[in-house]
Structures are given as structure tokens and as C-alpha cells.
Amino acid sequence: MISIKQLNKSYKVGEITTTIIKELDLNVDQGEFMAIVGPSGSGKSTLLNLIGCLDRPDQGQILIDGTDVTKLTNKESSRFRAEHLGFIFQDFNLIESFTVFENIEFPLSTILKQKNTRAKVESILDAIGMSEQIDKYPDQLSGGQKQRVAVARALVVEPQIILADEPTANLDSLSAQKVLELMKMMQKKFKTTFIFSTHDEKIMRVAERIVTLQDGAIVKDTKEMK
Ligand code: ADP
Ligand code: MG
């Protein structure tokens, strides 16, 4: 469902052009739970941003369910993001003045213009074991709980793909493990494709597929080895 062909991305700083993603090919099937690993600066965030239509490549193709997202206009790509993609960030990105309910409800009501969203939000909170926190504010939650809310917010619109850039980097190892297990449980329940980057060896073990980047190229893919 995701087919990446000959992807290239470079950044120009002053006179110097640095290639960040080099002739990268990658196919990801529906419902995969995949980790992107590699040293800092290897291009993990750049690749996730390209798949997430938050950045554009210099060359190459990214087909998501047949749509080449590299060819979309800015307006089309924001629509595509809203309809097909969910994002989870390292620093949670919750709205501090909103309750847990309001944070999760926000994409449903504001972006997808849905009404009567209460039951949907309640059922996802129940699924992540956080029903009792529904009226709390982010500053009343632990880091692990905040990231669970962010997972729920990404899932509530039922995207086909969830992209998460180091979602556990700001969590202690027990919370990190729990958030990852929650992501995996939700991926099974909703058949969502999950692609996340991580540095953490323990987290990698939860992944069903691990793609290793080095200097913007894939140097190892556990799927190819099977
Ligand atoms: P990772 O997430 O694996 O740490 P990144 O994708 O963030 O790697 O970055 C890869 C390289 O691209 C780094 O060397 C970084 O400095 C460079 N880079 C990332 N974004 C930009 C940008 N907007 N302008 C210039 N260089 C950038
Ligand atoms: Mg990064």
C-alpha cells in the first residue's frame, strides 16, 4: 500500500548540498508494524516527513494506495493527510488548555467536521484504558499517559497509516514499552499500518519489521531477510 521508488532528498545550506535520502526503495504492506532505526542524522525524520506529505523529495515516487503524494499540491496534500494519515510526535503535541476528551475530539470535530463524537472518544479511551482521565488536562497526566492520549487522537479518525517519529524518546523505559504495546494492540484492532522511528533497542524488539537507515539508504531490512 506504500510504494517508494528511487527517493532522493537533499538539503542545501549555503553553498553546500547534502544528500539526506539516497535512491531509496521501500514497500510497506497494509497493517505492517514497522520500525525505522539508524544513527542520529541517518534520515529517519526526513523519510517519515516525506511519507507524511510534510516535506517534498527532489526526485522519486511515494505511492500511497495508488496516489503519488509527491505530486499533490499543498492543498491536496493537507487533505490527503487529514483523510489518510495520523501522526504521533516525540513531545506529544497535546493542547494544554484542552481536556483529554477535547484533545481526542479535536480532529473529529474540527478537521473532519463530525458531530456527536462523544461515544467515539469514549470508546477509544476505554480501549486504551484511560476512561477515568477523560476530563483531566495534559499537565495532570504522566508522560506515558500523554502519549497514550496522542495515540488515541491519531487513531480516532481511523487513518490507514500512522507515522510516529521517536514516539517513546521522552518516556522512561517502562512507559515506552507500554505505549509501544498499546500501539501494537491498536494496530491489530484497527489494522492500521504503523511506521515509527526509534533508537531504543528494547522498543525495536516489539516491531515486526525493522528497517535500518544509514546515510539515507536502507542497509538492512528484516523483511528482506525472511
Ligand atoms: P534522523 O531523524 O535520523 O536523526 P534527520 O532526517 O533528522 O535524521 O536528518 C538527516 C540529516 O538531514 C541531518 O544531517 C540533518 O542535519 C539534515 N537536515 C534535516 N532537516 C534539514 C533541513 N531542514 N535543512 C538542512 N538540513 C537538514
Ligand atoms: Mg529524527
CSV table of C-alpha atoms and ligand atoms in Angstrom, one decimal:
chain,number,residue,atom,x,y,z
A,1,MET,CA,0.0,0.0,0.0
A,2,ILE,CA,3.0,2.3,0.4
A,3,SER,CA,5.4,2.0,-2.5
A,4,ILE,CA,8.5,4.2,-2.5
A,5,LYS,CA,10.7,4.3,-5.6
A,6,GLN,CA,14.1,5.9,-6.1
A,7,LEU,CA,13.5,8.6,-3.5
A,8,ASN,CA,16.1,11.4,-3.2
A,9,LYS,CA,16.2,14.3,-0.9
A,10,SER,CA,19.0,16.8,-0.3
A,11,TYR,CA,19.3,20.0,1.7
A,12,LYS,CA,21.3,23.0,0.6
A,13,VAL,CA,22.9,25.0,3.4
A,14,GLY,CA,24.8,27.9,1.9
A,15,GLU,CA,26.9,26.6,-1.0
A,16,ILE,CA,26.9,23.0,0.3
A,17,THR,CA,24.3,20.5,-0.8
A,18,THR,CA,24.0,17.4,1.4
A,19,THR,CA,22.1,14.3,0.2
A,20,ILE,CA,19.9,13.1,3.0
A,21,ILE,CA,17.9,10.3,1.3
A,22,LYS,CA,19.6,8.4,-1.5
A,23,GLU,CA,17.8,6.4,-4.1
A,24,LEU,CA,15.6,4.8,-1.5
A,25,ASP,CA,13.2,2.0,-2.4
A,26,LEU,CA,10.7,0.7,0.1
A,27,ASN,CA,7.4,-1.2,0.1
A,28,VAL,CA,5.1,-1.4,3.1
A,29,ASP,CA,2.0,-3.6,3.2
A,30,GLN,CA,-1.3,-2.7,4.9
A,31,GLY,CA,-1.1,-3.5,8.6
A,32,GLU,CA,2.6,-3.7,9.0
A,33,PHE,CA,4.2,-2.6,12.3
A,34,MET,CA,7.5,-1.3,11.2
A,35,ALA,CA,10.4,0.4,12.9
A,36,ILE,CA,12.9,2.7,11.2
A,37,VAL,CA,16.2,2.7,13.1
A,38,GLY,CA,19.6,4.1,12.5
A,39,PRO,CA,22.1,6.6,13.9
A,40,SER,CA,21.1,10.2,14.5
A,41,GLY,CA,21.3,12.1,11.2
A,42,SER,CA,20.7,8.9,9.1
A,43,GLY,CA,17.5,10.4,7.7
A,44,LYS,CA,14.7,8.8,9.8
A,45,SER,CA,12.8,12.0,10.4
A,46,THR,CA,13.3,13.2,6.8
A,47,LEU,CA,11.9,9.9,5.5
A,48,LEU,CA,8.9,10.0,7.8
A,49,ASN,CA,8.2,13.6,6.8
A,50,LEU,CA,8.3,12.6,3.1
A,51,ILE,CA,5.9,9.7,3.6
A,52,GLY,CA,3.7,12.0,5.7
A,53,CYS,CA,3.5,14.7,3.0
A,54,LEU,CA,5.1,17.2,5.3
A,55,ASP,CA,8.1,17.6,3.0
A,56,ARG,CA,8.8,17.0,-0.7
A,57,PRO,CA,11.5,14.9,-2.3
A,58,ASP,CA,13.8,16.2,-5.1
A,59,GLN,CA,13.1,13.0,-7.0
A,60,GLY,CA,11.3,9.8,-6.8
A,61,GLN,CA,7.8,8.5,-6.1
A,62,ILE,CA,5.8,7.8,-3.0
A,63,LEU,CA,2.6,5.9,-3.9
A,64,ILE,CA,0.1,5.6,-1.0
A,65,ASP,CA,-2.8,3.4,-2.1
A,66,GLY,CA,-2.1,4.4,-5.7
A,67,THR,CA,-1.8,8.1,-5.2
A,68,ASP,CA,1.7,9.6,-5.8
A,69,VAL,CA,1.7,12.0,-2.9
A,70,THR,CA,4.8,13.8,-4.1
A,71,LYS,CA,2.7,15.2,-7.0
A,72,LEU,CA,0.0,16.7,-4.8
A,73,THR,CA,-0.4,20.5,-4.4
A,74,ASN,CA,-0.2,21.9,-0.8
A,75,LYS,CA,-3.9,22.0,-0.5
A,76,GLU,CA,-4.3,18.4,-1.8
A,77,SER,CA,-1.7,17.2,0.5
A,78,SER,CA,-3.2,18.6,3.6
A,79,ARG,CA,-6.5,17.0,2.6
A,80,PHE,CA,-4.7,13.7,2.0
A,81,ARG,CA,-3.0,13.9,5.4
A,82,ALA,CA,-6.3,14.6,7.2
A,83,GLU,CA,-8.0,11.7,5.4
A,84,HIS,CA,-5.3,9.0,5.4
A,85,LEU,CA,-2.6,9.7,7.9
A,86,GLY,CA,-2.2,10.0,11.6
A,87,PHE,CA,0.8,11.5,13.4
A,88,ILE,CA,2.4,10.8,16.8
A,89,PHE,CA,5.2,13.1,18.0
A,90,GLN,CA,8.1,12.8,20.4
A,91,ASP,CA,6.8,15.7,22.5
A,92,PHE,CA,3.1,14.5,22.5
A,93,ASN,CA,1.8,17.8,21.0
A,94,LEU,CA,-1.3,17.9,23.1
A,95,ILE,CA,-3.2,21.2,23.5
A,96,GLU,CA,-2.6,22.1,27.2
A,97,SER,CA,-5.8,24.1,27.6
A,98,PHE,CA,-7.9,21.2,26.3
A,99,THR,CA,-9.0,18.2,28.4
A,100,VAL,CA,-8.2,14.7,27.3
A,101,PHE,CA,-11.7,14.5,25.7
A,102,GLU,CA,-11.2,17.7,23.8
A,103,ASN,CA,-7.8,16.8,22.6
A,104,ILE,CA,-9.0,13.5,21.1
A,105,GLU,CA,-12.2,15.0,19.8
A,106,PHE,CA,-10.4,17.9,18.1
A,107,PRO,CA,-9.5,16.1,14.8
A,108,LEU,CA,-13.0,14.6,14.5
A,109,SER,CA,-14.9,17.8,15.1
A,110,THR,CA,-12.6,20.4,13.6
A,111,ILE,CA,-10.9,18.7,10.8
A,112,LEU,CA,-13.5,16.0,9.8
A,113,LYS,CA,-16.5,18.2,10.9
A,114,GLN,CA,-18.1,15.2,12.6
A,115,LYS,CA,-20.9,15.7,15.1
A,116,ASN,CA,-21.9,13.5,18.1
A,117,THR,CA,-18.3,12.5,18.7
A,118,ARG,CA,-18.7,11.7,22.4
A,119,ALA,CA,-19.3,7.9,22.0
A,120,LYS,CA,-16.4,7.5,19.6
A,121,VAL,CA,-14.0,9.3,22.0
A,122,GLU,CA,-15.3,7.3,25.0
A,123,SER,CA,-14.8,4.0,23.2
A,124,ILE,CA,-11.3,4.8,22.2
A,125,LEU,CA,-10.4,5.9,25.8
A,126,ASP,CA,-11.9,2.7,27.0
A,127,ALA,CA,-9.8,0.8,24.6
A,128,ILE,CA,-6.6,2.5,25.8
A,129,GLY,CA,-7.6,2.1,29.5
A,130,MET,CA,-7.9,5.8,30.2
A,131,SER,CA,-11.6,6.3,30.7
A,132,GLU,CA,-11.0,7.8,34.1
A,133,GLN,CA,-8.8,10.6,32.7
A,134,ILE,CA,-11.4,11.9,30.3
A,135,ASP,CA,-11.8,15.3,32.0
A,136,LYS,CA,-8.2,15.8,33.0
A,137,TYR,CA,-5.8,18.3,31.5
A,138,PRO,CA,-2.4,17.2,30.0
A,139,ASP,CA,-0.5,18.7,32.9
A,140,GLN,CA,-2.3,16.3,35.2
A,141,LEU,CA,-1.0,13.3,33.3
A,142,SER,CA,2.3,11.4,33.2
A,143,GLY,CA,4.4,11.3,30.0
A,144,GLY,CA,3.2,7.8,29.3
A,145,GLN,CA,-0.4,8.8,29.7
A,146,LYS,CA,0.0,11.9,27.5
A,147,GLN,CA,1.5,9.7,24.7
A,148,ARG,CA,-1.5,7.3,25.1
A,149,VAL,CA,-3.8,10.2,24.5
A,150,ALA,CA,-1.8,11.2,21.5
A,151,VAL,CA,-2.1,7.6,20.2
A,152,ALA,CA,-5.9,7.8,20.7
A,153,ARG,CA,-6.0,11.2,18.9
A,154,ALA,CA,-4.1,9.7,15.9
A,155,LEU,CA,-6.4,6.6,15.8
A,156,VAL,CA,-9.8,8.3,16.4
A,157,VAL,CA,-10.0,9.4,12.7
A,158,GLU,CA,-9.2,5.8,11.7
A,159,PRO,CA,-6.3,6.6,9.3
A,160,GLN,CA,-4.8,3.9,7.1
A,161,ILE,CA,-1.3,4.9,8.3
A,162,ILE,CA,0.1,6.2,11.5
A,163,LEU,CA,3.6,7.8,11.4
A,164,ALA,CA,5.4,8.3,14.7
A,165,ASP,CA,8.8,10.0,14.9
A,166,GLU,CA,10.6,8.6,18.0
A,167,PRO,CA,7.3,8.4,20.0
A,168,THR,CA,9.0,7.0,23.0
A,169,ALA,CA,12.1,9.2,23.2
A,170,ASN,CA,10.7,11.3,26.0
A,171,LEU,CA,9.5,8.4,28.1
A,172,ASP,CA,11.1,6.2,30.8
A,173,SER,CA,11.6,2.7,29.5
A,174,LEU,CA,8.6,1.1,31.3
A,175,SER,CA,6.2,3.8,29.9
A,176,ALA,CA,7.9,3.5,26.5
A,177,GLN,CA,7.3,-0.2,26.5
A,178,LYS,CA,3.6,0.3,27.5
A,179,VAL,CA,3.0,2.9,24.8
A,180,LEU,CA,4.5,0.6,22.1
A,181,GLU,CA,2.4,-2.3,23.3
A,182,LEU,CA,-0.6,-0.1,23.1
A,183,MET,CA,0.3,1.0,19.6
A,184,LYS,CA,0.7,-2.7,18.6
A,185,MET,CA,-2.6,-3.6,20.2
A,186,MET,CA,-4.4,-0.8,18.4
A,187,GLN,CA,-2.7,-1.7,15.1
A,188,LYS,CA,-4.1,-5.2,15.4
A,189,LYS,CA,-7.6,-3.9,16.3
A,190,PHE,CA,-7.8,-1.2,13.6
A,191,LYS,CA,-5.5,-2.9,11.0
A,192,THR,CA,-3.7,0.4,10.8
A,193,THR,CA,-0.2,0.5,9.3
A,194,PHE,CA,2.3,1.8,11.9
A,195,ILE,CA,5.7,3.2,10.9
A,196,PHE,CA,7.8,4.6,13.8
A,197,SER,CA,11.4,5.6,14.3
A,198,THR,CA,13.3,4.7,17.4
A,199,HIS,CA,16.7,4.5,19.0
A,200,ASP,CA,15.7,2.2,21.7
A,201,GLU,CA,16.8,-1.5,21.4
A,202,LYS,CA,14.0,-2.7,23.6
A,203,ILE,CA,11.4,-0.9,21.5
A,204,MET,CA,12.8,-2.3,18.3
A,205,ARG,CA,12.1,-5.8,19.6
A,206,VAL,CA,8.4,-5.0,19.6
A,207,ALA,CA,8.5,-4.2,15.9
A,208,GLU,CA,7.5,-6.9,13.4
A,209,ARG,CA,9.8,-5.4,10.8
A,210,ILE,CA,12.9,-3.3,11.3
A,211,VAL,CA,14.4,-1.2,8.5
A,212,THR,CA,17.9,0.2,9.2
A,213,LEU,CA,18.9,3.5,7.6
A,214,GLN,CA,22.5,4.7,7.3
A,215,ASP,CA,23.4,7.9,5.4
A,216,GLY,CA,19.9,8.0,3.9
A,217,ALA,CA,20.0,4.5,2.5
A,218,ILE,CA,18.5,1.2,3.7
A,219,VAL,CA,21.3,-1.0,4.8
A,220,LYS,CA,19.2,-3.7,6.4
A,221,ASP,CA,15.5,-4.8,6.3
A,222,THR,CA,14.4,-7.7,8.4
A,223,LYS,CA,11.6,-8.4,5.9
A,224,GLU,CA,14.0,-9.0,3.0
A,225,MET,CA,15.9,-11.5,5.2
A,226,LYS,CA,12.9,-13.8,5.8
B,1,ADP,P1,17.4,11.4,11.9
B,1,ADP,O1,16.0,11.6,12.2
B,1,ADP,O2,17.8,10.0,11.5
B,1,ADP,O3,18.2,11.9,13.1
B,1,ADP,P2,17.1,13.6,10.0
B,1,ADP,O4,16.2,13.1,9.0
B,1,ADP,O5,16.5,14.5,11.1
B,1,ADP,O6,17.9,12.3,10.7
B,1,ADP,O7,18.3,14.4,9.4
B,1,ADP,C1,19.2,13.8,8.5
B,1,ADP,C2,20.2,14.9,8.1
B,1,ADP,O8,19.5,15.9,7.4
B,1,ADP,C3,20.9,15.6,9.2
B,1,ADP,O9,22.2,15.7,8.9
B,1,ADP,C4,20.2,16.9,9.3
B,1,ADP,O10,21.2,17.9,9.8
B,1,ADP,C5,19.8,17.2,7.9
B,1,ADP,N1,18.6,18.0,7.9
B,1,ADP,C6,17.4,17.7,8.3
B,1,ADP,N2,16.5,18.7,8.1
B,1,ADP,C7,17.2,19.7,7.5
B,1,ADP,C8,16.8,21.0,7.0
B,1,ADP,N3,15.5,21.4,7.0
B,1,ADP,N4,17.8,21.7,6.4
B,1,ADP,C9,19.0,21.3,6.3
B,1,ADP,N5,19.4,20.1,6.8
B,1,ADP,C10,18.5,19.3,7.3
B,2,MG,MG,14.9,12.3,13.8
